[in-house]
Coordinates of C-alpha atoms in Angstrom, one line a residue:
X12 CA 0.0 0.0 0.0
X13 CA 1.0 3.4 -0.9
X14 CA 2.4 5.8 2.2
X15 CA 0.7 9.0 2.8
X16 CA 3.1 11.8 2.1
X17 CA 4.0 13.5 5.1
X18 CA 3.4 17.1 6.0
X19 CA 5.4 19.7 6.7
X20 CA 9.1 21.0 6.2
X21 CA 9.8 17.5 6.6
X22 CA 8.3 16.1 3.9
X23 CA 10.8 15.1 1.2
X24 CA 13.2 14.5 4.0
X25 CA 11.3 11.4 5.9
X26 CA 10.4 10.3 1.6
X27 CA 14.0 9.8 0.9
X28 CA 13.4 6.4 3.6
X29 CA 13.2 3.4 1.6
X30 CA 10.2 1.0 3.0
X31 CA 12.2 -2.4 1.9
X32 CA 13.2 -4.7 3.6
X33 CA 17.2 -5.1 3.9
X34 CA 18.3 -8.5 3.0
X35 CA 21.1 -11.0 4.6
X36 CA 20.6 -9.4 8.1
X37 CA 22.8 -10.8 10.8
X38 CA 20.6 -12.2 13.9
X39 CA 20.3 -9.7 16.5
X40 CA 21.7 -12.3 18.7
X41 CA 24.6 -13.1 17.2
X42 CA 28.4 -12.5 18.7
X43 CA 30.4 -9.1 17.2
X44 CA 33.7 -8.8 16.1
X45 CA 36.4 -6.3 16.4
X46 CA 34.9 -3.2 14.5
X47 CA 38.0 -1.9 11.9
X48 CA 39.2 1.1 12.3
X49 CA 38.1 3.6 9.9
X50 CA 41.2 5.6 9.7
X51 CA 44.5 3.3 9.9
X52 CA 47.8 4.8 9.3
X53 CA 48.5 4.3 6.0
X54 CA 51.8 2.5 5.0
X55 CA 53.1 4.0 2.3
X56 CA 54.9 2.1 -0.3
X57 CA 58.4 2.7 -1.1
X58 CA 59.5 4.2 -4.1
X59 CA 60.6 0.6 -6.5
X60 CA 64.0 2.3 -7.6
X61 CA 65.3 -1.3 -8.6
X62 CA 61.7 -0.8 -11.4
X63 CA 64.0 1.9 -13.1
X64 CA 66.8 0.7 -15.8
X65 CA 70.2 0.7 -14.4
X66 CA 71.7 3.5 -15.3
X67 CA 68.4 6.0 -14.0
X68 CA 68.8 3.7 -11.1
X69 CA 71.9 4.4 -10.3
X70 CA 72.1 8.0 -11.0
X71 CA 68.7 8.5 -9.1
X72 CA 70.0 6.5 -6.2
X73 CA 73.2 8.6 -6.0
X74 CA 71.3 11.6 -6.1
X75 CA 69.3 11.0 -3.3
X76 CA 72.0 10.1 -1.4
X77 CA 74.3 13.1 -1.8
X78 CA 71.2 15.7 -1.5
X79 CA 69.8 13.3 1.6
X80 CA 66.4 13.2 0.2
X81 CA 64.1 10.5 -0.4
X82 CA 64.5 8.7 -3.3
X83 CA 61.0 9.8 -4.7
X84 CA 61.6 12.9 -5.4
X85 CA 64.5 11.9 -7.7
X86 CA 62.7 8.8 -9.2
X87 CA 59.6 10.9 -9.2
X88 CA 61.8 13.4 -11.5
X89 CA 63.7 10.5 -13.6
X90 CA 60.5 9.8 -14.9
X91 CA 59.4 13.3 -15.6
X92 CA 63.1 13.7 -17.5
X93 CA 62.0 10.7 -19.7
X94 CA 58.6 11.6 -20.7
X95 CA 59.7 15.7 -21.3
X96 CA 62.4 13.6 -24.0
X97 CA 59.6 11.6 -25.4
X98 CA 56.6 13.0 -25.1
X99 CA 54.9 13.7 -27.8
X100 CA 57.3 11.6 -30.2
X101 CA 56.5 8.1 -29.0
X102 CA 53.0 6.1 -28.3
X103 CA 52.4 2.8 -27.0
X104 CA 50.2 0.8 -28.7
X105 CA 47.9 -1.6 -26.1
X106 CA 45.8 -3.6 -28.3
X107 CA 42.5 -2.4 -30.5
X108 CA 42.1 1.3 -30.4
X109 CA 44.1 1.6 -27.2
X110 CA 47.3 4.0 -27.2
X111 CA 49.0 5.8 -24.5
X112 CA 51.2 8.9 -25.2
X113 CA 55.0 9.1 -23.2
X114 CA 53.9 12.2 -21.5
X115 CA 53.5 12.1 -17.6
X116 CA 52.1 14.3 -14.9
X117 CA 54.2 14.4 -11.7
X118 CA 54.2 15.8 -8.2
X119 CA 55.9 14.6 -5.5
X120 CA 55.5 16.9 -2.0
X121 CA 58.0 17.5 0.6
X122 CA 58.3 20.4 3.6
X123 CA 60.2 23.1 2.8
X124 CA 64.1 22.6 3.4
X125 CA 64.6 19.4 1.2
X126 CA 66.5 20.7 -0.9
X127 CA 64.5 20.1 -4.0
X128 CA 65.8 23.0 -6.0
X129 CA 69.0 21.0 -6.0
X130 CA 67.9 17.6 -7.3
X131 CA 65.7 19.4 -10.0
X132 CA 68.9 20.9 -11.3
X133 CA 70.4 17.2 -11.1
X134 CA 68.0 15.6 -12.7
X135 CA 66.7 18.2 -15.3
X136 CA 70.4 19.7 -16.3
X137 CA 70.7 16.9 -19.4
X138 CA 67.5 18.0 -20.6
X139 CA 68.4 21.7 -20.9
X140 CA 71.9 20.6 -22.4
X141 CA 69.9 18.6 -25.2
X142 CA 67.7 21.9 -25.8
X143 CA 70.8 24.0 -26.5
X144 CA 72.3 21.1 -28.7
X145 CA 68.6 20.8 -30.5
X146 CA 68.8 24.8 -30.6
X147 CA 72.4 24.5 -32.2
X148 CA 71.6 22.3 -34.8
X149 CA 68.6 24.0 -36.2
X150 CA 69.9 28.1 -36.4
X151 CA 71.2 27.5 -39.7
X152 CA 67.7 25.9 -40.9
X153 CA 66.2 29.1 -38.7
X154 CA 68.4 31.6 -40.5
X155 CA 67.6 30.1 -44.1
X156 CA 64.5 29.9 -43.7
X157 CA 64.2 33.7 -41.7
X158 CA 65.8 35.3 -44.9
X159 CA 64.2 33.1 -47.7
X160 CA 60.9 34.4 -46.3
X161 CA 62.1 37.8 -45.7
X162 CA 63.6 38.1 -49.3
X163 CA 60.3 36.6 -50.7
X164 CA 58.1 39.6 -49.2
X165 CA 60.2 42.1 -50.5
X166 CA 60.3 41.2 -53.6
X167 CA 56.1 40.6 -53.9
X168 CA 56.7 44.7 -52.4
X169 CA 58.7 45.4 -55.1
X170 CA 56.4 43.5 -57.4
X171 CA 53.5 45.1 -56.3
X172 CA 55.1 48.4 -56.7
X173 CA 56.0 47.9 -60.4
X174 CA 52.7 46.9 -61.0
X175 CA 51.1 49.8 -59.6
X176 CA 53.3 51.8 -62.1
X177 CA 52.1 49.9 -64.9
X178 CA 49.4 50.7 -67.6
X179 CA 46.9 48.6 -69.9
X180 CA 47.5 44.7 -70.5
X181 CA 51.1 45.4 -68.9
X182 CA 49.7 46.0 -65.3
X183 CA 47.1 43.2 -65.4
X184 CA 50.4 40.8 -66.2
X185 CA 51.8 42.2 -63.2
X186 CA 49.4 42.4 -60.9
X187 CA 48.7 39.2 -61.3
X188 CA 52.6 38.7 -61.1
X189 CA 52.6 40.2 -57.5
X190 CA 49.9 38.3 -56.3
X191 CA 51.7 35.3 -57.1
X192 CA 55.0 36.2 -55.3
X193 CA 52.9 37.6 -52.2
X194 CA 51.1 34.4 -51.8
X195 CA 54.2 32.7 -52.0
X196 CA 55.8 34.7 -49.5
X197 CA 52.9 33.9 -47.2
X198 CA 53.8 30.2 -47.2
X199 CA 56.5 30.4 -46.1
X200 CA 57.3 30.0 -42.1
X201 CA 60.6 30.2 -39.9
X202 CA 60.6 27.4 -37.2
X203 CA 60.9 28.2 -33.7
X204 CA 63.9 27.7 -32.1
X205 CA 63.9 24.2 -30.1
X206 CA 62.2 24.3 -26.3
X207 CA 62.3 21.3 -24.3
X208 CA 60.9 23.6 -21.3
X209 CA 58.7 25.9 -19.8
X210 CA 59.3 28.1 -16.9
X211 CA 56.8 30.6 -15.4
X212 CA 54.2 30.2 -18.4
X213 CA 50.5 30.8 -18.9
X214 CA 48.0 28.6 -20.1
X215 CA 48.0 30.5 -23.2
X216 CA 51.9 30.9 -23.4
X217 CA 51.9 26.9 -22.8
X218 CA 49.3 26.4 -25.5
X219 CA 51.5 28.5 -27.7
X220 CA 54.6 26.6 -26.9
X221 CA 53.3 23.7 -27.6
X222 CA 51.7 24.7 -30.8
X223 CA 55.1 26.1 -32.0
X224 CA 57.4 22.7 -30.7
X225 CA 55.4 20.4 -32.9
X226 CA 52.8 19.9 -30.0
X227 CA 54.9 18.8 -26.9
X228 CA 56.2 21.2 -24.1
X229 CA 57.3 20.3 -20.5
X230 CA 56.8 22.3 -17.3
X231 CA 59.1 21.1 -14.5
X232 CA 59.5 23.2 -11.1
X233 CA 61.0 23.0 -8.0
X234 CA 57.8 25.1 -6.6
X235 CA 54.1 25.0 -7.3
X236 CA 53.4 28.3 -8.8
X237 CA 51.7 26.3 -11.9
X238 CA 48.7 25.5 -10.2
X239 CA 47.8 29.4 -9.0
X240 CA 48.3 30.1 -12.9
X241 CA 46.0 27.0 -13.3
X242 CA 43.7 28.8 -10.4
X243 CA 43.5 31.9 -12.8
X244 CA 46.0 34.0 -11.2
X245 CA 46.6 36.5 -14.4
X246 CA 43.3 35.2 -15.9
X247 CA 41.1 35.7 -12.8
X248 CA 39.3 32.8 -13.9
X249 CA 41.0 28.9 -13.7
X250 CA 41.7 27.9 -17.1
X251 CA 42.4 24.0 -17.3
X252 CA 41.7 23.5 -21.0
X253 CA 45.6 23.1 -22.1
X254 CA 46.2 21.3 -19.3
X255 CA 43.5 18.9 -19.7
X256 CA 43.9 18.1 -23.5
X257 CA 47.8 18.4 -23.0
X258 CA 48.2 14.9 -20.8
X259 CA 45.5 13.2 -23.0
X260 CA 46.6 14.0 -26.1
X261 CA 42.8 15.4 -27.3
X262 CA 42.8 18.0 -30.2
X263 CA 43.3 21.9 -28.9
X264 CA 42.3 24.7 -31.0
X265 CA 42.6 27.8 -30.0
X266 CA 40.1 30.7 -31.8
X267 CA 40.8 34.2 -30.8
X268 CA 40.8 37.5 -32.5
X269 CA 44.8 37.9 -31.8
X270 CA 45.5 34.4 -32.0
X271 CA 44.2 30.7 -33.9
X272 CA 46.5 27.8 -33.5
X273 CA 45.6 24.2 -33.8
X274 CA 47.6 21.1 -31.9
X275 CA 46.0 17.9 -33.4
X276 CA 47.8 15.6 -30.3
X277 CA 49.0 18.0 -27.5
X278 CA 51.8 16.0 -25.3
X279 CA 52.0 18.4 -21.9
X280 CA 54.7 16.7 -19.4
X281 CA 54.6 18.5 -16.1
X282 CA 57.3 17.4 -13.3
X283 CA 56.5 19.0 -10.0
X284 CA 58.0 19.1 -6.1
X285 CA 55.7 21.2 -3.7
X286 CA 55.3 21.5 0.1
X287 CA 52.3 19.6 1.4
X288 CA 50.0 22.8 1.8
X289 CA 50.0 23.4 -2.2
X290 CA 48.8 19.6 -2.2
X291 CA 45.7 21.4 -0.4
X292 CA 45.3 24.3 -3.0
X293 CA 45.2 21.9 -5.8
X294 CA 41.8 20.2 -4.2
X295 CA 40.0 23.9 -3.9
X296 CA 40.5 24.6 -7.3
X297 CA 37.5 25.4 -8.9
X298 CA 36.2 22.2 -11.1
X299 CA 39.8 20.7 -10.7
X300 CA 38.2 17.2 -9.3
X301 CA 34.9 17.4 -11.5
X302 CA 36.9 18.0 -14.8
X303 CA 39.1 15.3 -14.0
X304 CA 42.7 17.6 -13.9
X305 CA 43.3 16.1 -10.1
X306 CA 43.0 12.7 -11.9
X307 CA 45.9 13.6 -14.0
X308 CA 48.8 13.3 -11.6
X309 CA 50.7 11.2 -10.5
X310 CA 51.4 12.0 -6.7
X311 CA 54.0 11.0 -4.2
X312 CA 54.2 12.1 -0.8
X313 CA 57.4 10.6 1.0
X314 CA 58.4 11.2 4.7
X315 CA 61.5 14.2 5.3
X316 CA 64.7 12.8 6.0
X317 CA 65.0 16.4 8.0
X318 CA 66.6 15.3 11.5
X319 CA 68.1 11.8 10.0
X320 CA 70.5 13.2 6.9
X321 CA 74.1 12.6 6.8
X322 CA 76.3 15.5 7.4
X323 CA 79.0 13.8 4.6
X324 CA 77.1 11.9 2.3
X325 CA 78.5 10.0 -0.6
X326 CA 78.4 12.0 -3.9
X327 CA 77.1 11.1 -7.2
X328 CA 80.2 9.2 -8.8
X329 CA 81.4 11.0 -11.7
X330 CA 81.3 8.1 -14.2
X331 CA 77.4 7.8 -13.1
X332 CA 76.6 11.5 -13.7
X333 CA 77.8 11.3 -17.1
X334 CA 76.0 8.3 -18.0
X335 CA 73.5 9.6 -17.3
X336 CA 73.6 12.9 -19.0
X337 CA 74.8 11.2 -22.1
X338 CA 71.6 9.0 -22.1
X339 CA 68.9 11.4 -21.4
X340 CA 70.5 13.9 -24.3
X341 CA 70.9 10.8 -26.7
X342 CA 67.6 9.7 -25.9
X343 CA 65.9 13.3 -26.3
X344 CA 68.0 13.8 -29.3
X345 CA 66.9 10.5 -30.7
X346 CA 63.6 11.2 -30.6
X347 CA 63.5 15.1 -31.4
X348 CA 62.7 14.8 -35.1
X349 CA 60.1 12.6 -35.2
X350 CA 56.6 13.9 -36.8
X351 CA 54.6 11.2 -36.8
X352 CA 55.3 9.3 -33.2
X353 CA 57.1 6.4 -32.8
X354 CA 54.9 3.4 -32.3
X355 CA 55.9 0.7 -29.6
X356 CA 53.8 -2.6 -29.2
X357 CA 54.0 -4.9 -26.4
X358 CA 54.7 -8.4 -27.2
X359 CA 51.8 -11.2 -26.2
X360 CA 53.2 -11.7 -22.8
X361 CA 53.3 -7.9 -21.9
X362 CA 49.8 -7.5 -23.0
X363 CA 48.6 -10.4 -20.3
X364 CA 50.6 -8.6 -17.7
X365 CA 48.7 -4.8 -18.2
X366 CA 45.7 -6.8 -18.4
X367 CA 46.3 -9.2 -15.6
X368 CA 46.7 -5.4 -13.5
X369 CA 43.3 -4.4 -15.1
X370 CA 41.6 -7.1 -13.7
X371 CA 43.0 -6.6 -10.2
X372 CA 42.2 -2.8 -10.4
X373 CA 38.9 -3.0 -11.8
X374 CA 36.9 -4.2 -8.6
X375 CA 38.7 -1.3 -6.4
X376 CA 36.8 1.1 -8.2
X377 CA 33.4 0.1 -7.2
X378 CA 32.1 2.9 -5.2
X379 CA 31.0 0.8 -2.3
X380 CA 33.5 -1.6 -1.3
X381 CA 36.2 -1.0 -3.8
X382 CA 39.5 0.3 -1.7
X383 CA 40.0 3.1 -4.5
X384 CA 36.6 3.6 -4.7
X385 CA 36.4 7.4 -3.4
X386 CA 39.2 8.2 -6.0
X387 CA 37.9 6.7 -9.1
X388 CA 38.6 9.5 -11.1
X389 CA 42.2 8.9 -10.4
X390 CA 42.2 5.4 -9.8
X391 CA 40.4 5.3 -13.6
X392 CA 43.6 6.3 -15.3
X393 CA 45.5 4.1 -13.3
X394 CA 45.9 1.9 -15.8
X395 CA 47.2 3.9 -18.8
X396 CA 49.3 5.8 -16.7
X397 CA 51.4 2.4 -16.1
X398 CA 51.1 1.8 -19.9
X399 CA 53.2 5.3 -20.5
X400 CA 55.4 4.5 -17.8
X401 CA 56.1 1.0 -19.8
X402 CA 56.9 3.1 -22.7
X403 CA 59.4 5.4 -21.3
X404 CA 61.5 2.3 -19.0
X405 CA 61.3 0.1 -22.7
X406 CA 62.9 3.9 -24.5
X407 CA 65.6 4.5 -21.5
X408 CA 66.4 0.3 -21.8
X409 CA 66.6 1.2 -25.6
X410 CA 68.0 4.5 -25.8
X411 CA 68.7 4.1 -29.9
X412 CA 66.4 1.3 -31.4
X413 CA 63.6 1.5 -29.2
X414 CA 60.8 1.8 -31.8
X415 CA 62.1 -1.5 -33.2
X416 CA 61.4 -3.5 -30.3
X417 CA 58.5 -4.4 -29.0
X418 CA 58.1 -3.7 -24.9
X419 CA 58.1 -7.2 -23.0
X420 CA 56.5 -8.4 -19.9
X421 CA 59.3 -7.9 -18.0
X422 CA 59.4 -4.0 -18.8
X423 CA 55.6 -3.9 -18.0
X424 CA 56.0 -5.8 -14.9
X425 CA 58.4 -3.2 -13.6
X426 CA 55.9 -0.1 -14.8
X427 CA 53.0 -2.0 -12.6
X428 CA 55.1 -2.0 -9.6
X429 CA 55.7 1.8 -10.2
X430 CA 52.1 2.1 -10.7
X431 CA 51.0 0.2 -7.4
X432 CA 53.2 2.5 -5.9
X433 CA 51.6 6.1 -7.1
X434 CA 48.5 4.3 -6.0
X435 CA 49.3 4.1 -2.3
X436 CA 50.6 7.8 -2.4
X437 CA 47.4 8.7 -3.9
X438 CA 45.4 7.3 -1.4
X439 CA 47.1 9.4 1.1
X440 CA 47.4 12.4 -0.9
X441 CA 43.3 12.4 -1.5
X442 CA 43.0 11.3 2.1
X443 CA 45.2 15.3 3.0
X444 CA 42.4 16.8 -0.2
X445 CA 39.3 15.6 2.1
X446 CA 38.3 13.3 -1.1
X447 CA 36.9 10.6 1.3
X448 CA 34.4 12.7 2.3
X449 CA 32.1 9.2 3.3
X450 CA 34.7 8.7 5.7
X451 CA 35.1 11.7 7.0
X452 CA 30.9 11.9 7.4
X453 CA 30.7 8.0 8.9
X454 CA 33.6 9.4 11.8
X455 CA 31.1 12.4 12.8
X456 CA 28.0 9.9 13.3
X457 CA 30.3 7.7 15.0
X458 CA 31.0 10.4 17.1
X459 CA 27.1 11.3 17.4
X460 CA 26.8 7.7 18.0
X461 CA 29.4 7.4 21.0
X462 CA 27.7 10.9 22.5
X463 CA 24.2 9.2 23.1
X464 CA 25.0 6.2 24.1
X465 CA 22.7 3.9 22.3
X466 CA 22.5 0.9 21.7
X467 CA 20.3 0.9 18.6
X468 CA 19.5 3.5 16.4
X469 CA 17.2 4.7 13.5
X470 CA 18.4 7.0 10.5
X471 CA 15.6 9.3 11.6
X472 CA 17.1 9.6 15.1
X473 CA 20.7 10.1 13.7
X474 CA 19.6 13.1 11.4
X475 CA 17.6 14.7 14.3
X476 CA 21.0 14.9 15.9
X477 CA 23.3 15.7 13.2
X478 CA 23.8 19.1 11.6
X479 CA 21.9 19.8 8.7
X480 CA 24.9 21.4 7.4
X481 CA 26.9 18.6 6.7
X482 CA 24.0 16.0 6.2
X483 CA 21.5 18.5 4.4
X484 CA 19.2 15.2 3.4
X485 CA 18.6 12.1 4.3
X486 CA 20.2 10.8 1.6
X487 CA 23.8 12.1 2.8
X488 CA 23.6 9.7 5.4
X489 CA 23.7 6.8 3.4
X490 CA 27.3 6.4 2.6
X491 CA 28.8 7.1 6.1
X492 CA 26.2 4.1 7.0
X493 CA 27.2 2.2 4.6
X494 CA 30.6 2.6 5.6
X495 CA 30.1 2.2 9.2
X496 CA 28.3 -1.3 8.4
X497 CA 31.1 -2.4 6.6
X498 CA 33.6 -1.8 9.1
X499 CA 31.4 -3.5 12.0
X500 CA 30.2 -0.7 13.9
X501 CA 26.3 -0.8 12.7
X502 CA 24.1 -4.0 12.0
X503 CA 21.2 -3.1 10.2
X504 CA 18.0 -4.7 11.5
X505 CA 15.1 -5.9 9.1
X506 CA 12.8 -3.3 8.6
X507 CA 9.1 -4.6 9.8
X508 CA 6.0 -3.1 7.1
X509 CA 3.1 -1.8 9.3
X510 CA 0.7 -2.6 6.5
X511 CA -0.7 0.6 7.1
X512 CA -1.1 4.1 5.8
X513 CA 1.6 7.1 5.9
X514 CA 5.1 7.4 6.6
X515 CA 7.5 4.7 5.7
X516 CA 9.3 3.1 8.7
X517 CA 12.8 4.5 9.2
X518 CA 15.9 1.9 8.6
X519 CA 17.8 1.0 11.8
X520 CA 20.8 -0.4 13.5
X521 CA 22.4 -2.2 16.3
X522 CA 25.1 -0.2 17.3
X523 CA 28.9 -2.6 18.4
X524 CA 28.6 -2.1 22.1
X525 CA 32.4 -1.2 21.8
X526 CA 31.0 2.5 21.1
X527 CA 28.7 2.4 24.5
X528 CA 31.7 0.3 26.2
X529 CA 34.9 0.0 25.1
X530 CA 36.0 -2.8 27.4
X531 CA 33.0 -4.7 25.9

């Protein structure tokens, strides 16, 4: 029989009750267990260094070690280094449709006085040696091609000019002369000078960069000014367009009155350190979790060595250093002049690996249950993040060939550990954003519950005690419940049907008599 619809303010709130009856109850009888905890310390993994190929290993080792800084920061980095060589010039190819760019979103956070102005410069030093090797190589094109075109306009002027001299059939021949040199002229184009890197940019000097390096540019920073740019600081308005199409590779076009330029696959690498507190900032961005650009990152939040460092650490050994700049500027070299991406496939075995990982991943997502549930978003991308990550360790194993081999399983097994590990730090980091806000809801009605003393409860009596600011309907309830039932501290009772007119009876719970005695 249908209820009677209440009266009153009340009236939608009491309708949001469901009148079913809840299935699989536990008897009311029966013996509890230890509730779990809803907020453990989290155990966050350590970086898998021994994931990276020997020779980012070791340097990234050694630099942590003489700069007496986790190891993150510098693998976190390392990986940055290799996707700001081949972003945008290489793809891995899954299966199907499926294909990952080499660009990567970083951000590892530390406290302030861990000296990560000094491993950016060791890690990111090769990278700007490449750009002024890459910038060497192409002035003579840039100064050919400057004067060609600057020759070609004057002499459509001076074309233009004899024409307009001219009488009869001789100025129609030309006129038509100078419109041929002029649109000549207009064809032709000086390439920009080579830019691995971005500093202090815009979103629209970023966009422009990358339209101008033949779609990639990398941002990498030892501070987190990008994200108050991101925030809108010069456009008073947050502007995460390039910054969304740049790390997934979708078509930007750009249609303005002083500018139009078109990127067909963006490739945006960013590479960031910041203190903890910018880690906040990114999460009150307006529409940075609902347009997905928190999704994006990678994050890594490793515990300060401050108070444990060495005062005469060992530094990096000279023969190590200059492996490693000789194989990030081979490998960025390498790579520089390709137009159309390199492809790299995964042999058999490497596919079964990603998708072995998918399967494991996929049920953490589920949104009641699933232990990344609250961050699908991120969680989501998970999957091809670890694909790029394959593509740059098979590129830094392969520093000249690489396009000729295919990436194998064990490559992809090593890119899976890395990705397990961003997925701990993530958990953390969204746990610092306030992204579990089911959790944080289920710990005030466990405090509600603790406060009253019951024993058993209904969801009516909890919202008549809870503040209708932070549970404005009934419906906000559900997921702390939920929550709460998973982890043993409510046991919902079966809800008895009246058979009678008007409102619905309210769901309730046995509460864990831990919460009314903790010796229980």
């Amino acid at each position: 029989m249908t209820p009677q619809p209440v009266d009153g303010a009340d009236a939608d709130l009491w309708a949001a009750f469901p009148a079913v009856d809840t299935p699989d109850t536990v008897p009311a009888d029966a013996p509890w267990d230890d509730p779990v905890p809803l907020k453990q310390q989290r155990q966050l993994p350590d970086f898998p260094v021994s994931a990276l190929p020997e020779w980012l290993r070791d340097f990234t080792t050694a630099v942590a070690e003489e700069t007496q800084t986790p190891v993150d920061l510098a693998g976190c980095i390392a990986l940055a280094t290799l996707a700001t060589a081949a972003g945008g010039r290489a793809v891995v190819h899954v299966r199907g449709r499926w294909r990952e760019p080499t660009n990567l979103y970083t951000v590892c956070a530390l406290p302030p006085g861990n000296r990560k102005s000094a491993v950016f410069a060791a890690m990111t030093d090769p990278l700007y040696e490449a750009e002024k090797q890459l910038q060497e190589k192409a002035l003579p094109a840039i100064i050919e091609a400057s004067l060609t075109a600057k020759l070609a306009h004057e002499a459509a002027e001076q074309a233009a000019a004899k024409a307009a001299k001219a009488t009869g059939a001789k100025r129609d021949e030309l006129i038509a002369e100078a419109v041929g040199m002029a649109q000549t002229a207009e064809t032709l184009t000086t390439p920009a000078k080579p830019q691995l890197l971005a500093d202090d940019a815009t979103a629209e000097t970023i966009t422009s960069l990358m339209a101008e390096q033949g779609g990639r540019i990398a941002v990498m920073s030892a501070e987190g000014e990008i994200f108050d740019i991101i925030a809108g600081r010069y456009s008073g308005a947050p502007n995460m367009g390039p910054f969304l199409a740049g790390h997934a590779g979708d078509r930007l076009r750009v249609n303005r009155q002083t500018r139009r330029e078109y990127i067909d696959h963006p490739a945006l690498t960013m590479g960031l350190s910041v203190q903890p507190t910018v880690l906040d900032g990114m999460a009150k961005i307006k529409g940075a979790k609902g347009r997905g650009l928190l999704g994006r990152f990678l994050y890594s939040l490793p515990e300060s060595l401050l108070g444990q460092r060495k005062t005469l650490p060992e530094p990096v050994p000279e023969e190590v250093a200059a492996t490693y700049e000789r194989n990030v500027i081979a490998l960025t070299l390498a790579l520089a002049d390709w137009t159309d991406p390199a492809l790299l496939q995964l042999t058999p075995d490497a596919d079964k690996v990603i998708q072995g990982f998918q399967e494991r991943m996929e049920p953490k997502l589920a949104a009641r249950g699933g232990s990344l549930g609250h961050i699908a978003d991120w969680a989501a991308k998970l999957t091809g993040a670890t694909v790029r990550i394959a593509g740059l360790l098979h590129l830094a194993e392969h520093l000249d060939r690489g396009h000729a081999k295919p990436i194998t399983a064990d490559t992809m097994r090593a890119a899976v550990t890395l990705g397990e590990y961003f997925a701990g730090h993530a958990l953390a980091v969204f746990d610092r954003m306030g992204a579990n806000q089911a959790a944080e809801r289920a710990r005030t009605v466990l405090d509600v519950l603790k406060a009253n003393q019951w024993t058993e409860v209904s969801k009516r009596d909890l919202m008549v005690k809870l503040s209708r600011a932070e549970f404005p309907t009934a419906a906000d309830l559900d997921a702390p419940l939920n929550l709460l039932e998973d982890h043993g501290y409510l046991r919902p009772l079966p809800v008895v049907r009246t058979g009678t007119r008007g409102r619905p009876p309210s769901p309730r719970y046995l509460v864990h008599p831990y919460l009314t005695d903790p010796e229980a």
